[in-house]
Amino acid sequence: MSDKKWYAIQSFAGSELAVKRAIENMLTELGWRDKLGEIIVPTEEVIDIKNGKKKITERCIYSGYVFVELEDLKDNRALWQKIQSLPKVGGFIGESNKPTPLSKSDIDLIIQKAQQKSAPKPKISFDEGETVRITEGPFANFTGLVEDYDMEHGKLKLNVSIFGRSTPVEILYTQVEKIV
């Protein structure tokens, strides 16, 4: 049985992987690598559209958090303070300004999400009743109300007013933009 426990570290959003590398490097330099189990930053693939080009990128599932398996920190204040002093680290999550280990069920759920790689998801989502502008195709420049959003296939069912008549249109989410 390992005496290591899982902790959540708050980091600057977008710096999760940099914090992971910094922790690994620091512990290696100090010769404390044996105090570390695993470090995970759960990510998912998302489809982003920029200038009409589709690009698949990685996005953190838990933005601003790094999960690390370490020697019990209540017995090792030096390790806790060294990690907390790293750049882009906000601190450990815990009670009374002390790191609190995550429960087994919480970390199991986080690890499960990290290991479940599904097909890339659209970076943006649409809500029923939301108004969007069609940017491509035969209905370009028309606006429509979202009736249904099929995330798996990346399609929207819109209700578009054409010549004063309500017309159902099915279109790819890449062919619309949100109206802000």
Coordinates of N, CA, C and O in Angstrom, one line a residue:
M1 N 0.9 -1.2 0.0 CA 0.0 0.0 0.0 C 0.9 1.2 0.0 O 1.8 1.4 0.8
S2 N 0.6 2.1 -0.9 CA 1.4 3.4 -1.0 C 1.0 4.4 0.1 O -0.2 4.5 0.4
D3 N 2.0 5.1 0.6 CA 1.7 6.2 1.5 C 1.5 7.5 0.8 O 1.4 8.5 1.5
K4 N 1.4 7.5 -0.5 CA 1.1 8.7 -1.3 C -0.4 9.0 -1.3 O -1.2 8.1 -1.3
K5 N -0.7 10.3 -1.4 CA -2.1 10.7 -1.5 C -2.2 11.7 -2.6 O -1.2 12.3 -3.0
W6 N -3.4 11.8 -3.1 CA -3.7 12.7 -4.3 C -4.1 14.1 -3.7 O -4.9 14.2 -2.8
Y7 N -3.6 15.1 -4.4 CA -3.9 16.5 -4.0 C -4.2 17.3 -5.3 O -3.8 16.9 -6.4
A8 N -5.1 18.3 -5.1 CA -5.4 19.2 -6.2 C -4.6 20.5 -6.0 O -4.7 21.1 -4.9
I9 N -3.9 20.9 -7.0 CA -3.2 22.2 -7.0 C -3.9 23.2 -7.9 O -4.1 22.8 -9.0
Q10 N -4.1 24.4 -7.4 CA -4.7 25.4 -8.2 C -3.6 26.1 -9.0 O -2.5 26.5 -8.4
S11 N -3.7 26.2 -10.3 CA -2.7 26.9 -11.1 C -3.4 28.0 -11.9 O -4.6 28.1 -11.9
F12 N -2.6 28.8 -12.5 CA -3.2 29.8 -13.4 C -3.8 29.1 -14.6 O -3.2 28.1 -15.1
A13 N -5.0 29.5 -15.0 CA -5.7 28.8 -16.2 C -4.8 28.9 -17.4 O -4.2 30.0 -17.7
G14 N -4.6 27.8 -18.1 CA -3.8 27.8 -19.3 C -2.3 27.4 -19.0 O -1.5 27.2 -19.9
S15 N -2.0 27.3 -17.7 CA -0.6 27.0 -17.3 C -0.5 25.6 -16.6 O 0.5 25.3 -16.0
E16 N -1.5 24.8 -16.8 CA -1.5 23.5 -16.1 C -0.3 22.6 -16.5 O 0.3 22.0 -15.6
L17 N -0.1 22.5 -17.8 CA 1.0 21.7 -18.2 C 2.4 22.2 -17.8 O 3.3 21.5 -17.5
A18 N 2.5 23.6 -17.8 CA 3.8 24.2 -17.4 C 4.0 23.9 -15.9 O 5.1 23.6 -15.5
V19 N 2.9 23.9 -15.1 CA 3.0 23.6 -13.6 C 3.4 22.2 -13.5 O 4.3 21.8 -12.6
K20 N 2.8 21.3 -14.3 CA 3.2 19.8 -14.2 C 4.7 19.7 -14.4 O 5.4 19.0 -13.7
R21 N 5.2 20.3 -15.5 CA 6.6 20.1 -15.8 C 7.5 20.8 -14.7 O 8.5 20.2 -14.4
A22 N 7.1 21.9 -14.2 CA 7.9 22.6 -13.1 C 8.0 21.7 -11.9 O 9.0 21.6 -11.3
I23 N 6.9 21.0 -11.5 CA 6.9 20.2 -10.4 C 7.8 19.0 -10.6 O 8.7 18.7 -9.8
E24 N 7.7 18.4 -11.8 CA 8.6 17.2 -12.1 C 10.1 17.6 -12.1 O 10.9 17.0 -11.5
N25 N 10.4 18.8 -12.7 CA 11.8 19.3 -12.8 C 12.3 19.6 -11.4 O 13.4 19.2 -11.1
M26 N 11.5 20.3 -10.6 CA 11.9 20.7 -9.2 C 12.2 19.4 -8.4 O 13.3 19.4 -7.7
L27 N 11.4 18.5 -8.4 CA 11.6 17.3 -7.6 C 12.8 16.5 -8.1 O 13.5 15.9 -7.2
T28 N 13.0 16.5 -9.4 CA 14.2 15.8 -9.9 C 15.5 16.5 -9.5 O 16.4 15.8 -9.0
E29 N 15.5 17.8 -9.6 CA 16.7 18.6 -9.2 C 17.0 18.4 -7.7 O 18.1 18.4 -7.3
L30 N 15.9 18.4 -6.8 CA 16.1 18.3 -5.4 C 16.4 16.8 -4.9 O 16.6 16.6 -3.8
G31 N 16.3 15.9 -5.9 CA 16.5 14.5 -5.5 C 15.3 13.9 -4.8 O 15.4 12.9 -4.0
W32 N 14.1 14.5 -4.9 CA 12.9 14.1 -4.2 C 11.9 13.4 -5.2 O 10.7 13.3 -4.9
R33 N 12.4 12.8 -6.2 CA 11.5 12.2 -7.2 C 10.7 11.0 -6.6 O 9.6 10.7 -7.0
D34 N 11.3 10.4 -5.6 CA 10.6 9.3 -4.9 C 9.4 9.7 -4.1 O 8.5 8.9 -3.7
K35 N 9.3 11.0 -3.8 CA 8.1 11.6 -3.1 C 6.9 11.8 -4.0 O 5.8 12.1 -3.5
L36 N 7.1 11.6 -5.3 CA 6.1 11.9 -6.3 C 5.6 10.5 -6.9 O 6.4 9.6 -7.2
G37 N 4.3 10.4 -7.0 CA 3.6 9.3 -7.7 C 3.4 9.8 -9.2 O 4.3 9.8 -10.0
E38 N 2.2 10.2 -9.4 CA 1.8 10.6 -10.8 C 1.3 12.1 -10.7 O 1.0 12.6 -9.7
I39 N 1.4 12.7 -11.9 CA 0.8 14.1 -12.0 C -0.1 14.0 -13.2 O 0.3 13.5 -14.3
I40 N -1.4 14.4 -13.1 CA -2.3 14.3 -14.3 C -2.9 15.7 -14.5 O -3.3 16.4 -13.5
V41 N -3.1 16.0 -15.7 CA -3.8 17.2 -16.2 C -4.8 16.6 -17.2 O -4.4 16.5 -18.4
P42 N -6.0 16.3 -16.8 CA -7.0 15.7 -17.8 C -7.3 16.7 -18.9 O -7.7 17.9 -18.6
T43 N -7.2 16.3 -20.2 CA -7.6 17.1 -21.3 C -8.6 16.4 -22.2 O -8.7 15.2 -22.1
E44 N -9.2 17.2 -23.1 CA -10.0 16.6 -24.1 C -9.7 17.4 -25.4 O -9.3 18.5 -25.4
E45 N -10.0 16.7 -26.5 CA -9.8 17.4 -27.8 C -11.0 18.1 -28.2 O -12.2 17.7 -28.0
V46 N -10.8 19.4 -28.7 CA -11.9 20.2 -29.2 C -11.6 20.7 -30.6 O -10.5 20.8 -31.0
I47 N -12.7 20.9 -31.3 CA -12.6 21.4 -32.7 C -12.8 22.9 -32.6 O -13.8 23.4 -32.1
D48 N -11.8 23.6 -33.1 CA -11.9 25.1 -33.1 C -11.9 25.6 -34.6 O -11.2 25.0 -35.4
I49 N -12.7 26.6 -34.9 CA -12.8 27.1 -36.3 C -12.2 28.5 -36.2 O -12.7 29.4 -35.5
K50 N -11.1 28.7 -37.0 CA -10.5 30.1 -37.1 C -10.3 30.4 -38.5 O -9.7 29.6 -39.2
N51 N -10.8 31.5 -39.0 CA -10.6 31.9 -40.4 C -11.1 30.8 -41.3 O -10.5 30.6 -42.3
G52 N -12.2 30.2 -41.0 CA -12.8 29.1 -41.8 C -12.0 27.8 -41.8 O -12.4 26.9 -42.5
K53 N -11.0 27.7 -41.1 CA -10.2 26.5 -41.0 C -10.4 25.7 -39.7 O -10.5 26.3 -38.6
K54 N -10.7 24.4 -39.9 CA -10.9 23.5 -38.7 C -9.6 23.1 -38.1 O -8.7 22.7 -38.8
K55 N -9.5 23.2 -36.8 CA -8.2 22.9 -36.1 C -8.6 22.1 -34.8 O -9.5 22.6 -34.1
I56 N -8.0 21.0 -34.6 CA -8.2 20.2 -33.3 C -7.1 20.6 -32.3 O -6.0 20.6 -32.6
T57 N -7.6 21.1 -31.1 CA -6.7 21.5 -30.1 C -7.1 20.7 -28.8 O -8.1 20.1 -28.7
E58 N -6.2 20.8 -27.8 CA -6.5 20.1 -26.5 C -6.9 21.2 -25.5 O -6.4 22.3 -25.5
R59 N -7.9 20.9 -24.7 CA -8.4 21.8 -23.7 C -8.4 21.0 -22.4 O -8.8 19.9 -22.3
C60 N -8.0 21.7 -21.3 CA -8.1 21.1 -20.0 C -9.5 20.9 -19.5 O -10.4 21.8 -19.7
I61 N -9.8 19.7 -19.0 CA -11.2 19.4 -18.5 C -11.4 20.2 -17.2 O -12.5 20.8 -17.0
Y62 N -10.4 20.3 -16.4 CA -10.5 21.0 -15.1 C -9.6 22.2 -15.2 O -8.4 22.1 -14.7
S63 N -10.0 23.2 -15.9 CA -9.2 24.4 -16.1 C -8.7 25.0 -14.8 O -9.5 25.2 -13.8
G64 N -7.4 25.2 -14.7 CA -6.8 25.8 -13.5 C -6.4 24.8 -12.4 O -6.1 25.2 -11.2
Y65 N -6.4 23.5 -12.7 CA -6.1 22.5 -11.7 C -5.2 21.4 -12.2 O -5.2 21.0 -13.4
V66 N -4.2 21.1 -11.3 CA -3.3 20.0 -11.6 C -3.5 19.0 -10.5 O -3.6 19.4 -9.3
F67 N -3.5 17.7 -10.8 CA -3.7 16.7 -9.8 C -2.4 15.9 -9.6 O -1.9 15.4 -10.6
V68 N -2.0 15.8 -8.4 CA -0.6 15.3 -8.1 C -0.7 14.3 -6.9 O -1.4 14.5 -6.0
E69 N 0.0 13.1 -7.1 CA 0.1 12.1 -6.1 C 1.4 12.3 -5.4 O 2.5 12.1 -6.1
L70 N 1.4 12.6 -4.1 CA 2.6 12.9 -3.4 C 2.6 12.2 -2.0 O 1.6 11.8 -1.6
E71 N 3.8 12.2 -1.5 CA 3.9 11.7 -0.1 C 3.0 12.6 0.8 O 2.7 13.7 0.5
D72 N 2.4 12.0 1.8 CA 1.5 12.7 2.7 C 2.1 14.1 3.1 O 3.1 14.1 3.7
L73 N 1.4 15.2 2.7 CA 2.0 16.5 3.0 C 1.9 16.9 4.4 O 2.6 17.9 4.8
K74 N 1.1 16.3 5.2 CA 1.0 16.7 6.7 C 2.3 16.3 7.4 O 2.7 16.9 8.4
D75 N 3.0 15.4 6.8 CA 4.3 14.9 7.3 C 5.5 15.6 6.6 O 6.7 15.4 6.9
N76 N 5.2 16.4 5.5 CA 6.3 16.9 4.7 C 6.0 18.4 4.3 O 5.7 18.7 3.2
R77 N 6.2 19.3 5.3 CA 5.9 20.7 5.0 C 6.8 21.3 4.0 O 6.4 22.2 3.2
A78 N 8.1 20.9 4.0 CA 9.1 21.4 3.0 C 8.6 21.1 1.6 O 8.7 22.0 0.7
L79 N 8.1 19.9 1.3 CA 7.7 19.6 0.0 C 6.5 20.5 -0.4 O 6.4 21.0 -1.5
W80 N 5.5 20.6 0.5 CA 4.3 21.4 0.2 C 4.7 22.8 -0.1 O 4.3 23.4 -1.1
Q81 N 5.6 23.4 0.7 CA 6.0 24.8 0.5 C 6.8 25.0 -0.8 O 6.7 26.0 -1.5
K82 N 7.7 24.1 -1.1 CA 8.4 24.2 -2.4 C 7.5 24.2 -3.6 O 7.7 25.0 -4.5
I83 N 6.5 23.3 -3.6 CA 5.6 23.2 -4.7 C 4.8 24.5 -4.8 O 4.6 25.1 -5.8
Q84 N 4.3 25.0 -3.6 CA 3.5 26.1 -3.6 C 4.2 27.4 -4.0 O 3.6 28.4 -4.4
S85 N 5.5 27.4 -3.9 CA 6.3 28.6 -4.3 C 6.7 28.6 -5.8 O 7.3 29.6 -6.2
L86 N 6.3 27.6 -6.5 CA 6.6 27.6 -7.9 C 5.8 28.7 -8.7 O 4.7 29.0 -8.3
P87 N 6.3 29.2 -9.8 CA 5.6 30.2 -10.6 C 4.3 29.6 -11.1 O 4.3 28.4 -11.5
K88 N 3.3 30.4 -11.2 CA 1.9 30.0 -11.8 C 1.2 29.0 -10.9 O 0.2 28.4 -11.3
V89 N 1.6 28.7 -9.7 CA 0.9 27.9 -8.7 C 0.2 28.8 -7.7 O 0.8 29.6 -7.1
G90 N -1.1 28.6 -7.6 CA -1.9 29.4 -6.7 C -1.9 28.8 -5.3 O -1.9 29.5 -4.3
G91 N -1.8 27.5 -5.2 CA -1.7 26.8 -3.9 C -2.5 25.5 -4.0 O -3.1 25.1 -5.0
F92 N -2.4 24.7 -2.9 CA -3.1 23.5 -2.7 C -4.5 23.8 -2.3 O -4.8 24.7 -1.6
I93 N -5.4 22.9 -2.7 CA -6.8 23.0 -2.3 C -6.9 22.3 -0.9 O -6.4 21.1 -0.8
G94 N -7.5 22.9 0.1 CA -7.6 22.3 1.4 C -8.3 23.2 2.4 O -8.7 24.3 2.1
E95 N -8.4 22.7 3.6 CA -9.0 23.4 4.7 C -8.0 24.0 5.6 O -6.9 23.5 5.8
S96 N -8.3 25.2 6.1 CA -7.4 25.9 7.1 C -6.0 26.1 6.5 O -5.0 25.9 7.2
N97 N -5.9 26.5 5.3 CA -4.7 26.7 4.6 C -3.7 25.6 4.6 O -2.5 25.7 4.6
K98 N -4.3 24.3 4.7 CA -3.4 23.1 4.6 C -3.9 22.2 3.5 O -5.2 22.1 3.3
P99 N -3.0 21.6 2.8 CA -3.5 20.7 1.7 C -4.3 19.6 2.2 O -4.0 19.0 3.2
T100 N -5.5 19.3 1.6 CA -6.3 18.2 2.0 C -6.3 17.2 0.9 O -6.6 17.5 -0.3
P101 N -6.0 15.9 1.2 CA -6.0 14.9 0.1 C -7.4 14.7 -0.4 O -8.4 14.9 0.3
L102 N -7.4 14.4 -1.7 CA -8.7 14.1 -2.4 C -9.2 12.7 -2.0 O -8.4 11.8 -1.7
S103 N -10.5 12.5 -2.0 CA -11.1 11.2 -1.6 C -10.8 10.2 -2.8 O -10.6 10.6 -3.9
K104 N -10.8 9.0 -2.5 CA -10.6 7.9 -3.5 C -11.6 8.0 -4.6 O -11.3 7.9 -5.8
S105 N -12.9 8.3 -4.3 CA -13.9 8.4 -5.3 C -13.7 9.6 -6.2 O -13.9 9.5 -7.4
D106 N -13.3 10.7 -5.6 CA -13.0 11.9 -6.4 C -11.9 11.7 -7.4 O -12.0 12.0 -8.6
I107 N -10.8 11.1 -6.9 CA -9.6 10.9 -7.8 C -9.9 9.8 -8.9 O -9.5 9.9 -10.0
D108 N -10.7 8.8 -8.5 CA -11.0 7.8 -9.5 C -11.8 8.4 -10.6 O -11.6 8.0 -11.8
L109 N -12.8 9.3 -10.3 CA -13.6 9.9 -11.3 C -12.7 10.8 -12.2 O -12.8 10.8 -13.5
I110 N -11.7 11.5 -11.6 CA -10.8 12.4 -12.4 C -9.9 11.5 -13.3 O -9.8 11.9 -14.5
I111 N -9.4 10.4 -12.8 CA -8.5 9.5 -13.6 C -9.4 8.9 -14.7 O -8.9 8.8 -15.9
Q112 N -10.6 8.5 -14.5 CA -11.5 8.0 -15.5 C -11.7 9.0 -16.6 O -11.6 8.6 -17.8
K113 N -12.0 10.2 -16.3 CA -12.2 11.3 -17.3 C -10.9 11.5 -18.1 O -11.0 11.7 -19.3
A114 N -9.7 11.4 -17.4 CA -8.5 11.6 -18.1 C -8.2 10.5 -19.1 O -7.6 10.8 -20.2
Q115 N -8.6 9.3 -18.8 CA -8.4 8.2 -19.7 C -9.4 8.0 -20.8 O -9.1 7.3 -21.8
Q116 N -10.6 8.5 -20.6 CA -11.6 8.4 -21.6 C -11.5 9.4 -22.7 O -11.9 10.6 -22.6
K117 N -10.8 9.0 -23.8 CA -10.6 10.0 -24.9 C -11.7 9.7 -25.9 O -11.9 8.6 -26.5
S118 N -12.6 10.7 -26.1 CA -13.7 10.6 -27.1 C -13.3 11.4 -28.3 O -12.3 12.1 -28.3
A119 N -14.2 11.3 -29.3 CA -14.0 12.1 -30.5 C -14.0 13.6 -30.1 O -14.6 14.0 -29.2
P120 N -13.2 14.4 -30.9 CA -13.2 15.8 -30.6 C -14.5 16.5 -30.6 O -15.4 16.1 -31.4
K121 N -14.7 17.4 -29.6 CA -16.0 18.1 -29.5 C -15.9 19.5 -30.0 O -14.8 20.1 -30.0
P122 N -17.0 20.1 -30.5 CA -16.9 21.5 -30.9 C -16.6 22.3 -29.7 O -17.0 22.1 -28.6
K123 N -15.7 23.3 -29.9 CA -15.3 24.2 -28.8 C -16.5 25.0 -28.3 O -16.5 25.4 -27.2
I124 N -17.4 25.4 -29.2 CA -18.6 26.1 -28.8 C -19.8 25.2 -28.7 O -19.9 24.2 -29.4
S125 N -20.7 25.6 -27.9 CA -22.0 24.8 -27.8 C -23.2 25.8 -28.1 O -23.0 27.0 -28.0
F126 N -24.3 25.2 -28.4 CA -25.4 26.0 -28.7 C -26.6 25.6 -27.8 O -26.7 24.4 -27.5
D127 N -27.4 26.6 -27.4 CA -28.6 26.3 -26.6 C -29.8 26.4 -27.4 O -29.9 27.2 -28.4
E128 N -30.8 25.6 -27.1 CA -32.1 25.7 -27.7 C -32.7 27.1 -27.6 O -32.6 27.7 -26.5
G129 N -33.2 27.7 -28.7 CA -33.8 29.0 -28.6 C -32.8 30.1 -28.9 O -33.1 31.3 -29.0
E130 N -31.5 29.8 -29.0 CA -30.4 30.8 -29.2 C -30.5 31.2 -30.7 O -30.7 30.4 -31.6
T131 N -30.2 32.5 -31.0 CA -30.2 33.0 -32.3 C -28.8 33.0 -32.9 O -27.8 33.4 -32.2
V132 N -28.6 32.4 -34.1 CA -27.3 32.3 -34.8 C -27.4 32.9 -36.2 O -28.5 33.0 -36.8
R133 N -26.3 33.3 -36.7 CA -26.2 33.8 -38.1 C -25.5 32.8 -39.0 O -24.5 32.3 -38.6
I134 N -26.1 32.4 -40.1 CA -25.5 31.5 -41.0 C -24.5 32.2 -41.8 O -24.7 33.2 -42.4
T135 N -23.3 31.6 -41.9 CA -22.1 32.3 -42.5 C -21.8 31.7 -43.9 O -21.1 32.3 -44.7
E136 N -22.2 30.4 -44.1 CA -21.8 29.8 -45.4 C -23.1 29.1 -46.0 O -24.0 28.8 -45.3
G137 N -22.9 28.7 -47.3 CA -23.9 27.9 -47.9 C -25.1 28.8 -48.5 O -25.0 30.0 -48.5
P138 N -26.1 28.1 -49.0 CA -27.2 28.8 -49.6 C -28.0 29.8 -48.7 O -28.7 30.6 -49.2
F139 N -27.9 29.6 -47.4 CA -28.6 30.4 -46.5 C -27.7 31.4 -45.8 O -28.1 32.0 -44.7
A140 N -26.6 31.7 -46.4 CA -25.6 32.7 -45.8 C -26.3 34.0 -45.5 O -27.2 34.5 -46.3
N141 N -26.0 34.6 -44.4 CA -26.5 35.9 -43.9 C -27.9 35.8 -43.3 O -28.4 36.8 -42.9
F142 N -28.6 34.7 -43.4 CA -29.9 34.5 -42.7 C -29.6 34.3 -41.2 O -28.5 33.7 -40.8
T143 N -30.5 34.6 -40.4 CA -30.5 34.3 -39.0 C -31.5 33.2 -38.7 O -32.5 33.1 -39.4
G144 N -31.2 32.4 -37.6 CA -32.1 31.3 -37.3 C -32.1 31.1 -35.8 O -31.2 31.4 -35.1
L145 N -33.2 30.4 -35.3 CA -33.2 30.0 -33.9 C -32.9 28.5 -33.9 O -33.3 27.7 -34.7
V146 N -32.0 28.2 -32.9 CA -31.6 26.8 -32.7 C -32.7 26.0 -32.1 O -33.3 26.4 -31.1
E147 N -33.1 24.9 -32.8 CA -34.1 24.0 -32.3 C -33.5 22.8 -31.7 O -34.0 22.3 -30.7
D148 N -32.4 22.4 -32.2 CA -31.7 21.2 -31.7 C -30.2 21.2 -32.1 O -29.9 21.8 -33.1
Y149 N -29.4 20.7 -31.2 CA -28.0 20.7 -31.5 C -27.5 19.2 -31.3 O -27.5 18.7 -30.2
D150 N -27.0 18.6 -32.4 CA -26.5 17.3 -32.4 C -25.0 17.4 -32.3 O -24.3 17.5 -33.3
M151 N -24.5 17.4 -31.0 CA -23.0 17.5 -30.8 C -22.2 16.4 -31.5 O -21.1 16.7 -32.0
E152 N -22.7 15.2 -31.4 CA -22.0 14.1 -31.9 C -21.7 14.2 -33.4 O -20.6 13.9 -33.9
H153 N -22.7 14.7 -34.2 CA -22.5 14.9 -35.6 C -22.2 16.3 -36.0 O -21.9 16.6 -37.2
G154 N -22.2 17.2 -35.1 CA -21.8 18.6 -35.3 C -22.9 19.3 -36.2 O -22.5 20.2 -36.9
K155 N -24.1 19.0 -36.0 CA -25.2 19.6 -36.8 C -26.2 20.3 -35.9 O -26.5 20.0 -34.8
L156 N -26.7 21.4 -36.5 CA -27.8 22.2 -35.9 C -29.0 22.1 -36.7 O -29.0 22.1 -37.9
K157 N -30.2 22.1 -36.0 CA -31.5 22.2 -36.6 C -31.9 23.6 -36.3 O -32.1 24.0 -35.1
L158 N -32.1 24.4 -37.3 CA -32.5 25.8 -37.1 C -33.9 26.0 -37.7 O -34.3 25.4 -38.6
N159 N -34.5 27.1 -37.1 CA -35.8 27.5 -37.7 C -35.4 28.9 -38.3 O -35.1 29.9 -37.6
V160 N -35.4 29.0 -39.6 CA -35.0 30.2 -40.3 C -36.2 30.8 -41.0 O -37.0 30.1 -41.6
S161 N -36.4 32.1 -40.9 CA -37.5 32.8 -41.5 C -37.0 33.2 -42.9 O -36.1 34.1 -43.1
I162 N -37.6 32.6 -43.9 CA -37.3 32.9 -45.3 C -38.6 33.4 -46.0 O -39.6 32.8 -46.0
F163 N -38.5 34.7 -46.5 CA -39.6 35.4 -47.1 C -40.9 35.3 -46.2 O -42.0 35.1 -46.6
G164 N -40.6 35.5 -44.9 CA -41.7 35.6 -43.9 C -42.2 34.3 -43.5 O -43.2 34.2 -42.7
R165 N -41.7 33.2 -44.0 CA -42.2 31.9 -43.6 C -41.1 31.1 -42.8 O -39.9 31.2 -43.2
S166 N -41.5 30.5 -41.8 CA -40.6 29.7 -40.9 C -40.2 28.4 -41.6 O -41.1 27.6 -42.0
T167 N -38.9 28.2 -41.8 CA -38.4 27.1 -42.6 C -37.4 26.3 -41.7 O -36.4 26.9 -41.3
P168 N -37.5 25.0 -41.6 CA -36.5 24.2 -40.8 C -35.3 24.0 -41.7 O -35.4 23.6 -42.9
V169 N -34.1 24.2 -41.2 CA -32.9 24.0 -41.9 C -31.9 23.2 -41.0 O -31.8 23.5 -39.8
E170 N -31.3 22.2 -41.6 CA -30.2 21.4 -40.9 C -28.9 21.9 -41.5 O -28.7 21.9 -42.7
I171 N -28.0 22.2 -40.6 CA -26.7 22.8 -41.0 C -25.6 22.4 -40.1 O -25.8 22.2 -38.9
L172 N -24.3 22.4 -40.6 CA -23.2 22.1 -39.7 C -22.9 23.3 -38.8 O -23.1 24.5 -39.2
Y173 N -22.5 23.0 -37.6 CA -22.2 24.1 -36.7 C -21.1 25.0 -37.1 O -21.0 26.2 -36.7
T174 N -20.3 24.5 -38.0 CA -19.1 25.3 -38.6 C -19.6 26.4 -39.5 O -18.9 27.2 -39.9
Q175 N -20.9 26.3 -39.9 CA -21.4 27.2 -40.9 C -22.3 28.3 -40.2 O -23.0 29.1 -40.9
V176 N -22.2 28.4 -38.9 CA -22.9 29.5 -38.2 C -22.0 30.2 -37.2 O -20.9 29.7 -36.9
E177 N -22.4 31.4 -36.8 CA -21.7 32.1 -35.7 C -22.8 32.6 -34.8 O -23.9 32.9 -35.1
K178 N -22.4 32.6 -33.5 CA -23.3 33.1 -32.5 C -23.5 34.6 -32.7 O -22.5 35.3 -33.0
I179 N -24.7 35.1 -32.4 CA -24.9 36.5 -32.4 C -24.8 37.0 -30.9 O -25.5 36.6 -30.1
V180 N -23.9 37.9 -30.7 CA -23.6 38.4 -29.4 C -24.4 39.7 -29.1 O -24.5 40.5 -29.9

